[in-house]
Backbone as a ProteinNet text record, in pm:
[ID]
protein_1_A
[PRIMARY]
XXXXXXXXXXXXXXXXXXXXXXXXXXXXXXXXXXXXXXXXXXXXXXXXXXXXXXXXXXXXXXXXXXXXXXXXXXXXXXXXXXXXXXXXXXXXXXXXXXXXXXXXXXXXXXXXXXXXXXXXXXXXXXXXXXXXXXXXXXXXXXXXXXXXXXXXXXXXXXXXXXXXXXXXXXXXXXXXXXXXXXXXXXXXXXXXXXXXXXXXXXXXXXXXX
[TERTIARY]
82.4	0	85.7	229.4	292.7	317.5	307.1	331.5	222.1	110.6	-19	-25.9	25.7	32.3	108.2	213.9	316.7	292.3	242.4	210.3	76.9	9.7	-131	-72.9	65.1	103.2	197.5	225	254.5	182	57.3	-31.6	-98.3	-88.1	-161.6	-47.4	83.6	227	188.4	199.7	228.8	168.9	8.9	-104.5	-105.9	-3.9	-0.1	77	58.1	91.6	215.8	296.4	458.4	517.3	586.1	625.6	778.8	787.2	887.7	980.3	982.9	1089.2	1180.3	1065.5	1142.6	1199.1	1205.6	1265.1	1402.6	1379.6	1474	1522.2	1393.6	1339.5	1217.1	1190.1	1044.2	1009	892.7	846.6	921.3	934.1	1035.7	1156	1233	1392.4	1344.9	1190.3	1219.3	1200.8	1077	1083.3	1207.1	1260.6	1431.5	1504.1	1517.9	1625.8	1537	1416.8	1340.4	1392.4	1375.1	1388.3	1563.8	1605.6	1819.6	1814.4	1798.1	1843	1817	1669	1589.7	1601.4	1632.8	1587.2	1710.6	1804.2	1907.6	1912.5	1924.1	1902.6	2005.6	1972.7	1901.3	1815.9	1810.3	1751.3	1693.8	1624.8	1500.7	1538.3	1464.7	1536.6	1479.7	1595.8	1630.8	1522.6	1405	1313.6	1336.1	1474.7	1378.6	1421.7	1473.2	1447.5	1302.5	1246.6	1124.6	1020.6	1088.1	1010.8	935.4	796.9	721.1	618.6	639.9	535.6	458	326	273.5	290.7	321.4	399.7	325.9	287.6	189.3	258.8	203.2	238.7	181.8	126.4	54.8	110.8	31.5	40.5	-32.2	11.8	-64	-59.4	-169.6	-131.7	-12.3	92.9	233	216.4	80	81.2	64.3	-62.5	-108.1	-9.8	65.4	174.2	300.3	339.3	369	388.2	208.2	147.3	179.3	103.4	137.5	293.7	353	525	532.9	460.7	458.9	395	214.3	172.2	198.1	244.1	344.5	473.5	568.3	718.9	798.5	714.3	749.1	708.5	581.1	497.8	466.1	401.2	377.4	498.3	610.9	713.4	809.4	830.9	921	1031.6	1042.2	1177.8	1307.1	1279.4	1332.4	1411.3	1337.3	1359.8	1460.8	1423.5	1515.8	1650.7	1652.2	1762.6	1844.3	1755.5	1889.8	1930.9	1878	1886.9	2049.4	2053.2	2224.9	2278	2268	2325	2269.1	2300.1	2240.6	2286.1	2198.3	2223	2117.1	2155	2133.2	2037.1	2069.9	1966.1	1867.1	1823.7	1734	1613.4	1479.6	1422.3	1365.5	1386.4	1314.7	1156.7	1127.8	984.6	910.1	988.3	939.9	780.7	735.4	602.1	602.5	411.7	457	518.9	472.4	547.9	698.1	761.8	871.4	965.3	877.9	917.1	924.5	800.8	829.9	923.9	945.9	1034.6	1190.4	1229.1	1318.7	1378	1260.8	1222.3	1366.6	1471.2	1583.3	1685.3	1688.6	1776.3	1746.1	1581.3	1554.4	1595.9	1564	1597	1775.6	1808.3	1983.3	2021.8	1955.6	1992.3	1945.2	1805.1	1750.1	1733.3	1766.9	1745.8	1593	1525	1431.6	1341.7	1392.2	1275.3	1327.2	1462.1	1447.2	1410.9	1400.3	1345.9	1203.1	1153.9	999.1	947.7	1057.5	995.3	1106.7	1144.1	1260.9	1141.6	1132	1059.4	1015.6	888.6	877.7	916.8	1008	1110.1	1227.4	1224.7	1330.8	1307.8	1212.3	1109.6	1054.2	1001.9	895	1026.6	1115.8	1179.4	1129.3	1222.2	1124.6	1016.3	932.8	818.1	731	548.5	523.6	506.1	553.7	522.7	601.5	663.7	697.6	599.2	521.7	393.8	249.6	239.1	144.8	-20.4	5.6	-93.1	-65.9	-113	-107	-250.4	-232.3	-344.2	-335.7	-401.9	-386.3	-476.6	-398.8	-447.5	-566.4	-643.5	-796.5	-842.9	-770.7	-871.6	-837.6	-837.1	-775.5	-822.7	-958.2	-1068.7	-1084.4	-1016.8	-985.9	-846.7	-789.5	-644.3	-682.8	-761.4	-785	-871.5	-968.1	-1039.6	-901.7	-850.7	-787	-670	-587.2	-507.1	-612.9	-721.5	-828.3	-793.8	-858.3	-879	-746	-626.1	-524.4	-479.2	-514.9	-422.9	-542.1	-685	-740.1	-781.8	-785.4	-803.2	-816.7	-918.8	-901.8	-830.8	-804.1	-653.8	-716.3	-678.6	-783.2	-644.3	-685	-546.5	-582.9	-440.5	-459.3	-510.1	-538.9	-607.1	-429.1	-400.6	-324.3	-301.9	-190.8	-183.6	-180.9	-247.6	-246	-221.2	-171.4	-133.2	-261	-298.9	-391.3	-444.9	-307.3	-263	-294	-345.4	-420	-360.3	-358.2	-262.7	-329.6	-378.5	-470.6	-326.8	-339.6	-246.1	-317.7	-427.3	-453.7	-487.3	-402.4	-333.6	-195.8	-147.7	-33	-14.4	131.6	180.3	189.2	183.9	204.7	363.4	466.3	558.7	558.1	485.2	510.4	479	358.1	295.7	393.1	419	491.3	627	664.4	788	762.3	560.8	549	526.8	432.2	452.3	565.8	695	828.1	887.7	863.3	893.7	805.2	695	661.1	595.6	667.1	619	689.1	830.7	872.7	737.1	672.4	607.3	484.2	419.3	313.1	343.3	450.9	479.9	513.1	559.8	600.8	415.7	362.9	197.7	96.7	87.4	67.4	-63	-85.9	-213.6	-253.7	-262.5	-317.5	-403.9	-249.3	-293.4	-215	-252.3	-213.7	-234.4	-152.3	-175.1	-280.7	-347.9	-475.4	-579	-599.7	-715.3	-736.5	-570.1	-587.9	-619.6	-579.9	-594.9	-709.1	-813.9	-956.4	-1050.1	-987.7	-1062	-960.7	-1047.3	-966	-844.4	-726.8	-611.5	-553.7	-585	-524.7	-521.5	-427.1	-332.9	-345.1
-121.3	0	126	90.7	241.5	292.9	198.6	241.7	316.6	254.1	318.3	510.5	460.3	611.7	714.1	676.1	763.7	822.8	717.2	756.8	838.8	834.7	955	1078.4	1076.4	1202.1	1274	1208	1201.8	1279.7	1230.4	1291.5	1401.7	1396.8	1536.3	1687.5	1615.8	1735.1	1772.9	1714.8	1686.2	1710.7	1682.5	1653.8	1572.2	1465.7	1357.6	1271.5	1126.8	941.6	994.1	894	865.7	781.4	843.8	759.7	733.1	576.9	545.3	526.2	522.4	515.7	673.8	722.5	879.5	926.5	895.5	930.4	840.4	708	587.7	486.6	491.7	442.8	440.4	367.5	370.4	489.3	456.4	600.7	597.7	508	502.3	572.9	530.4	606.8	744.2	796.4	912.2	1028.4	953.1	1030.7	1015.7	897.8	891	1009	1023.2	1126.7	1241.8	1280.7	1405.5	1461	1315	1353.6	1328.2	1320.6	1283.4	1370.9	1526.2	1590.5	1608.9	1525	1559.3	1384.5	1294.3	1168.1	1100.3	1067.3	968.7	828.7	803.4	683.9	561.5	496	416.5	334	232.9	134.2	146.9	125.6	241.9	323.3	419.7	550.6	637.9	803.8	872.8	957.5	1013.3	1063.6	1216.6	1279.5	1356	1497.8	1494.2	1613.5	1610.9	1570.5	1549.9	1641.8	1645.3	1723.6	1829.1	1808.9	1942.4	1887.8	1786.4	1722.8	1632.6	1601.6	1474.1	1353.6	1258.1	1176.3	1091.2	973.7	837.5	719.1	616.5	502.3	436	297.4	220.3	67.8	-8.8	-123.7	-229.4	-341.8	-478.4	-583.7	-698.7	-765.9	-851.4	-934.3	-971.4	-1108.2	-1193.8	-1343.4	-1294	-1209.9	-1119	-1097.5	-1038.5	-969	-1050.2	-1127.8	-1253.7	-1335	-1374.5	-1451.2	-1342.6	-1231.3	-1159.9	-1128.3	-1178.4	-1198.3	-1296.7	-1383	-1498.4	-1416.5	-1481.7	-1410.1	-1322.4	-1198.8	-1065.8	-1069.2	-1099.1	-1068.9	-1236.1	-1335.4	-1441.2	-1509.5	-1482.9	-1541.7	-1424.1	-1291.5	-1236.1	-1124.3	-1100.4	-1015.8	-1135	-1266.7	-1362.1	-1289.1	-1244	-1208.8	-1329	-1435.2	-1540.2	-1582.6	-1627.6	-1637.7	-1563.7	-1480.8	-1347.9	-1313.2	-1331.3	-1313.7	-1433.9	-1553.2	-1702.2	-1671.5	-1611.5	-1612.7	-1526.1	-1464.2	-1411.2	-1483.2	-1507.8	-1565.6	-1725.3	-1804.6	-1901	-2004.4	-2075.3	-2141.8	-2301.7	-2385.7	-2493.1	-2590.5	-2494.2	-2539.6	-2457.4	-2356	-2307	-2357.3	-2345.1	-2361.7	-2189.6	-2133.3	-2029.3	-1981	-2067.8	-2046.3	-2219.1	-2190.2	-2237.9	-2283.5	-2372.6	-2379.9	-2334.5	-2282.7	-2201.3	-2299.1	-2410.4	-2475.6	-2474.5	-2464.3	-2484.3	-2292.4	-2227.7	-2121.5	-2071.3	-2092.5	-2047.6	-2174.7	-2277.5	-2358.2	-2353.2	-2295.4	-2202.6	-2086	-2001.4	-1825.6	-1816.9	-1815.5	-1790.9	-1824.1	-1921.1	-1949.3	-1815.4	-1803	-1708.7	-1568	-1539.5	-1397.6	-1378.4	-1480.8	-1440.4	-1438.7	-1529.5	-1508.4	-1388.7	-1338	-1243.7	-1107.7	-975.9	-896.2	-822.4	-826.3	-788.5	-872.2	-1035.3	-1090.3	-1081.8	-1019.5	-981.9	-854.9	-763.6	-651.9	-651.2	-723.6	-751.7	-804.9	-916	-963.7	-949.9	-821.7	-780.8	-772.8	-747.8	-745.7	-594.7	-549.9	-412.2	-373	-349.3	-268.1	-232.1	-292.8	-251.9	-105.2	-110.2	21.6	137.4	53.9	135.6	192.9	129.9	136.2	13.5	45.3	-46.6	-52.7	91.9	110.1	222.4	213.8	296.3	435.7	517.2	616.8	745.8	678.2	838.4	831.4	772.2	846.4	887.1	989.4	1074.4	977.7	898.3	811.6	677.8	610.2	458	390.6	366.1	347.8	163.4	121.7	-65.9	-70.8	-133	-119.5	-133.4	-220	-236.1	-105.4	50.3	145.9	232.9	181.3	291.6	408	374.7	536.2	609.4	516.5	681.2	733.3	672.9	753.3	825.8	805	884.7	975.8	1004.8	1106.4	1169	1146.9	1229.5	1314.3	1226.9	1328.3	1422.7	1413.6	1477.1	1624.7	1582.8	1716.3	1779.2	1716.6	1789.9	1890.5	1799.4	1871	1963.5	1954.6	2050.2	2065.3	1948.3	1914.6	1752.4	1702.4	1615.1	1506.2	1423.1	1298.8	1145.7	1140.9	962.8	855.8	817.3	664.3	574	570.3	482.8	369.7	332.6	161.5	104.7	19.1	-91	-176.3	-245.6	-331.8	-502.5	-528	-696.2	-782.6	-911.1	-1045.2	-1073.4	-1161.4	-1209.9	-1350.6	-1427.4	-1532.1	-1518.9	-1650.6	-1648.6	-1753.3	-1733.2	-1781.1	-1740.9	-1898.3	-1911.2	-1995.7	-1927.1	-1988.3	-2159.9	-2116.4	-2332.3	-2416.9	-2368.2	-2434.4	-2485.4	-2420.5	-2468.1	-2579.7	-2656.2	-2760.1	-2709	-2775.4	-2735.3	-2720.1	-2756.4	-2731.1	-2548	-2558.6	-2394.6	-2339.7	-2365.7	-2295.4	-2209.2	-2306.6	-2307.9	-2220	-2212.2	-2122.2	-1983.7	-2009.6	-1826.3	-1763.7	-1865.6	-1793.9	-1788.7	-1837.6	-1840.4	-1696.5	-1666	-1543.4	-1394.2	-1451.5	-1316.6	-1246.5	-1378.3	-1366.8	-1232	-1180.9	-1023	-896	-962.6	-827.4	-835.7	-953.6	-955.6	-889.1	-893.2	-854.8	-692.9	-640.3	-463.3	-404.4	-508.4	-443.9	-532.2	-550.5	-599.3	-546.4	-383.5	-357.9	-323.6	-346.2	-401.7	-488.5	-623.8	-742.4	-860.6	-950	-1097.3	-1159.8	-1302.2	-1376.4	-1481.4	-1505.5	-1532.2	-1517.1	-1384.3	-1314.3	-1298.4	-1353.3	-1338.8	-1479.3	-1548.4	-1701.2	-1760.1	-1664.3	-1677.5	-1705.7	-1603.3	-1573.8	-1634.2	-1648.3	-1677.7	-1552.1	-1661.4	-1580.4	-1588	-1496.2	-1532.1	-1356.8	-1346.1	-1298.7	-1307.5
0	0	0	47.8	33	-83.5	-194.1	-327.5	-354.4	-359.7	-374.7	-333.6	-186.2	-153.6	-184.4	-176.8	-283.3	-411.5	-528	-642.8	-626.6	-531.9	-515.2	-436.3	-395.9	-330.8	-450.5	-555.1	-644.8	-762.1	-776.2	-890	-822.5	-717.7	-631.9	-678.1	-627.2	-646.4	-805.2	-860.3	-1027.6	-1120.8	-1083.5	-1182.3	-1276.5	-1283.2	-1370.5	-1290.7	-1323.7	-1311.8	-1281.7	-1166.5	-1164.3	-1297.9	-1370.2	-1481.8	-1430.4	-1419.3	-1375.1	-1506.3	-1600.8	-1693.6	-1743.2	-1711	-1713.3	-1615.1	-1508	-1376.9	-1346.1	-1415.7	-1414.2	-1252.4	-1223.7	-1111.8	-1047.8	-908.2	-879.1	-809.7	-722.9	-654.2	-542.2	-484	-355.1	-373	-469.2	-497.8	-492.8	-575.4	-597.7	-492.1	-374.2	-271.2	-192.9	-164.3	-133.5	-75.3	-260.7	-313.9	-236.8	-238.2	-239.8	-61.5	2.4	172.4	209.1	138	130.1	251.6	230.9	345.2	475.8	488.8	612.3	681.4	586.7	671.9	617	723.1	769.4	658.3	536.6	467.7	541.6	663.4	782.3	763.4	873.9	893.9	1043	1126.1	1072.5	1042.5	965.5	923.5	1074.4	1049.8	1201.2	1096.5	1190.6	1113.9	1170.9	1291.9	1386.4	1290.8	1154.8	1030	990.4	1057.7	1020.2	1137	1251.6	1356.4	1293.5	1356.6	1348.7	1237.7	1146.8	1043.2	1124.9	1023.1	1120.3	1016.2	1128.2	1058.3	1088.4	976.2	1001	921.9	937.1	901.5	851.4	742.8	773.4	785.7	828.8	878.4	859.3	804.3	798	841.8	861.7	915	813.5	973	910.8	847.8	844	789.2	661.5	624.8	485.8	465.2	536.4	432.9	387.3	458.6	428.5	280.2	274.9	238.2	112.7	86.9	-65.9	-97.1	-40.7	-76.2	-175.7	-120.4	-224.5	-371.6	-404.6	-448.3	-500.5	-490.4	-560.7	-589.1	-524.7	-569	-655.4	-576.1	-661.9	-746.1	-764.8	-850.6	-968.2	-925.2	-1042.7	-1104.1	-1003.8	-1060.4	-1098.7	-1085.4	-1071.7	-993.1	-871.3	-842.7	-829.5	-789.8	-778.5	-856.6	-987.2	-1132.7	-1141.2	-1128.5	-1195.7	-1143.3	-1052.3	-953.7	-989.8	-987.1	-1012.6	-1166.3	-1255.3	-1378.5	-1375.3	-1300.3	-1286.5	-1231.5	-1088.4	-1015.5	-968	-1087.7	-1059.4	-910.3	-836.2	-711	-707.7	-790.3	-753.5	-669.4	-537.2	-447.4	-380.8	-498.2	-493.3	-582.9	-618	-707	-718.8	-905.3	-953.3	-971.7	-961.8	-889.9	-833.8	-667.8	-553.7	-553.8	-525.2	-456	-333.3	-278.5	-152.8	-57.4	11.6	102.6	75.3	-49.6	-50.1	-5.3	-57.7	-46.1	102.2	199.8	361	408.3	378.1	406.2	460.9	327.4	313.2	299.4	360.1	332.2	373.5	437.8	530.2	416.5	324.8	184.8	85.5	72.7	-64.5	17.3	151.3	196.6	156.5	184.5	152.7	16.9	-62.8	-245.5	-273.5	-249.4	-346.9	-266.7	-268.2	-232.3	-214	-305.2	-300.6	-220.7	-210.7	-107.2	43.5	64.8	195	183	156.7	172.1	219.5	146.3	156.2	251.7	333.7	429.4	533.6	567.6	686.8	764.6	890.8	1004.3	1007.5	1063.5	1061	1091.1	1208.2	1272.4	1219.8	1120.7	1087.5	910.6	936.9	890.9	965.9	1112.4	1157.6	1315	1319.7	1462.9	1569.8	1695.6	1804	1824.7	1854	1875.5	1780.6	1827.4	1658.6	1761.9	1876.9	1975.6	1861.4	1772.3	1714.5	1570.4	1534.5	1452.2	1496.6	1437.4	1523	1534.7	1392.5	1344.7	1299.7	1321	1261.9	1205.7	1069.8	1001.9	955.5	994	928.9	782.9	713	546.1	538.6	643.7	576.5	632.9	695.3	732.8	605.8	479.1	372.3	329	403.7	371.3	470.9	581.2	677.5	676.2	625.9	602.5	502.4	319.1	292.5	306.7	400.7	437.6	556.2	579.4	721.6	638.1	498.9	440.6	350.4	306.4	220.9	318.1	497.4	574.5	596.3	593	601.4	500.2	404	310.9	236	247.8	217.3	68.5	3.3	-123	-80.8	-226.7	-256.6	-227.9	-157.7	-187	-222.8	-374	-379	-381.6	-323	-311.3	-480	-522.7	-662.2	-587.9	-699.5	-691.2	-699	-577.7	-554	-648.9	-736.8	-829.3	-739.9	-767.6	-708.9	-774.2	-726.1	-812.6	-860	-943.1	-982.7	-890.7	-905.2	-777.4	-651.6	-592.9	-454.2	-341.1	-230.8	-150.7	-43.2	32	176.4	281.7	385.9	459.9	502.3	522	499.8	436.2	305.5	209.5	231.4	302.1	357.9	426.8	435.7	468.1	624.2	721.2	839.7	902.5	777.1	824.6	792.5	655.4	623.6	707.9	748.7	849.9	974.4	1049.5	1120.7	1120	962.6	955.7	944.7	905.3	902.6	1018.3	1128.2	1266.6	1332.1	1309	1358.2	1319.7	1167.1	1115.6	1162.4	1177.7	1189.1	1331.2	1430.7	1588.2	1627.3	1583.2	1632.5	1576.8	1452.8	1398.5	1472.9	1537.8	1551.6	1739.7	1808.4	1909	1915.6	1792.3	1769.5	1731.7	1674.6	1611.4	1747.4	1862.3	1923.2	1978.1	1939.7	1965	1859.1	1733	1612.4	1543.3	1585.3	1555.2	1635.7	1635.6	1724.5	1625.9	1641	1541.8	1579.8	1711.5	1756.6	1707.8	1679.8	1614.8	1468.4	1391.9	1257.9	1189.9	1294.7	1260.2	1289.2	1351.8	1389.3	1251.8	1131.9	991.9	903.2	790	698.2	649.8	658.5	603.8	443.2	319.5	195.7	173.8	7.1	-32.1	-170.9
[MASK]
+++++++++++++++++++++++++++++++++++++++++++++++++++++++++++++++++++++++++++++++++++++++++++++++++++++++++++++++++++++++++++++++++++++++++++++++++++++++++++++++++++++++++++++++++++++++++++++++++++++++++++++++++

């Protein structure tokens, strides 16, 4: 969803689409570059050039988000593929089945860059704790984040429509070893988002992606 939001903070600045081939990168690099001087490029990043803005976040749950790792970065971007296609590794497979993929999430996080990125732990985005954003919004509240930047900013703000896999991915579909490796993985996020979400309560409903 942060893409989403970006490219609508984007067409708001602009009055036209982020065209990433003319810029020669995504929207991320380009706000990046935009905040170089105010925000520490860090892990979490040091936000306090930032004092005096209100600063928000959003947040999802960490099995979902997980789960569309698959679904999105390996299945419909092939990152996998793509990555062994240079650097080929043997005992990997280029496009994994999911059991095979949370299996070994800890093999593909170290080959491929982009799939650790995707599935680093929130903290290492958001910090230890979320006490330095003024707001914290969880993806399914997407119409009150956009009504709350609408009143801020005093115009209009419509969130693009999100690009999604086409591909679908229920966590009990899963092998119970997978299983098992995703609550192993994502027990720090579900402990930093703890008044959010539990993984109790997410495992109550159906979980897919």
């Amino acid at each position: 969803m942060s893409t989403s939001v970006l490219r609508s903070f984007y067409r708001l600045e602009h009055g036209a689409a982020f065209d990433r081939a003319s810029f020669g990168g995504n929207i991320h690099r380009f706000y990046r570059q935009r905040l170089a001087g105010r925000v520490r490029a860090i892990e979490p990043p040091d936000l306090s050039g930032l004092a005096g803005l209100w600063l928000f976040t959003i947040i999802r749950d960490p099995i979902r988000r997980l789960l569309s790792v698959y679904t999105n970065r390996v299945l419909a971007h092939r990152d996998i593929a793509k990555a062994l296609e240079k650097a080929p590794d043997a005992t990997l497979e280029p496009m994994p089945a999911a059991d095979t993929f949370f299996r070994d999430l800890a093999a593909y996080r170290a080959a491929v860059p982009s799939i650790r990125h995707h599935t680093d732990p929130f903290a290492q985005f958001l910090g230890p704790d979320l006490g330095r954003f003024d707001a914290v919004f969880q993806v399914e509240q997407a119409s009150a984040l956009q009504d709350q930047l609408t009143a801020r900013l005093g115009q209009a703000f419509t969130l693009e429509n999100e690009q999604r896999s086409t591909a679908r991915l229920s966590f009990d579909d899963l092998s119970p070893e997978a299983r098992a490796a995703i609550l192993t993985h994502t027990q720090p996020d579900y402990e930093l988002l703890a008044a959010y979400y539990s993984p109790e309560s997410s495992l109550r409903r159906p979980l897919r992606a």
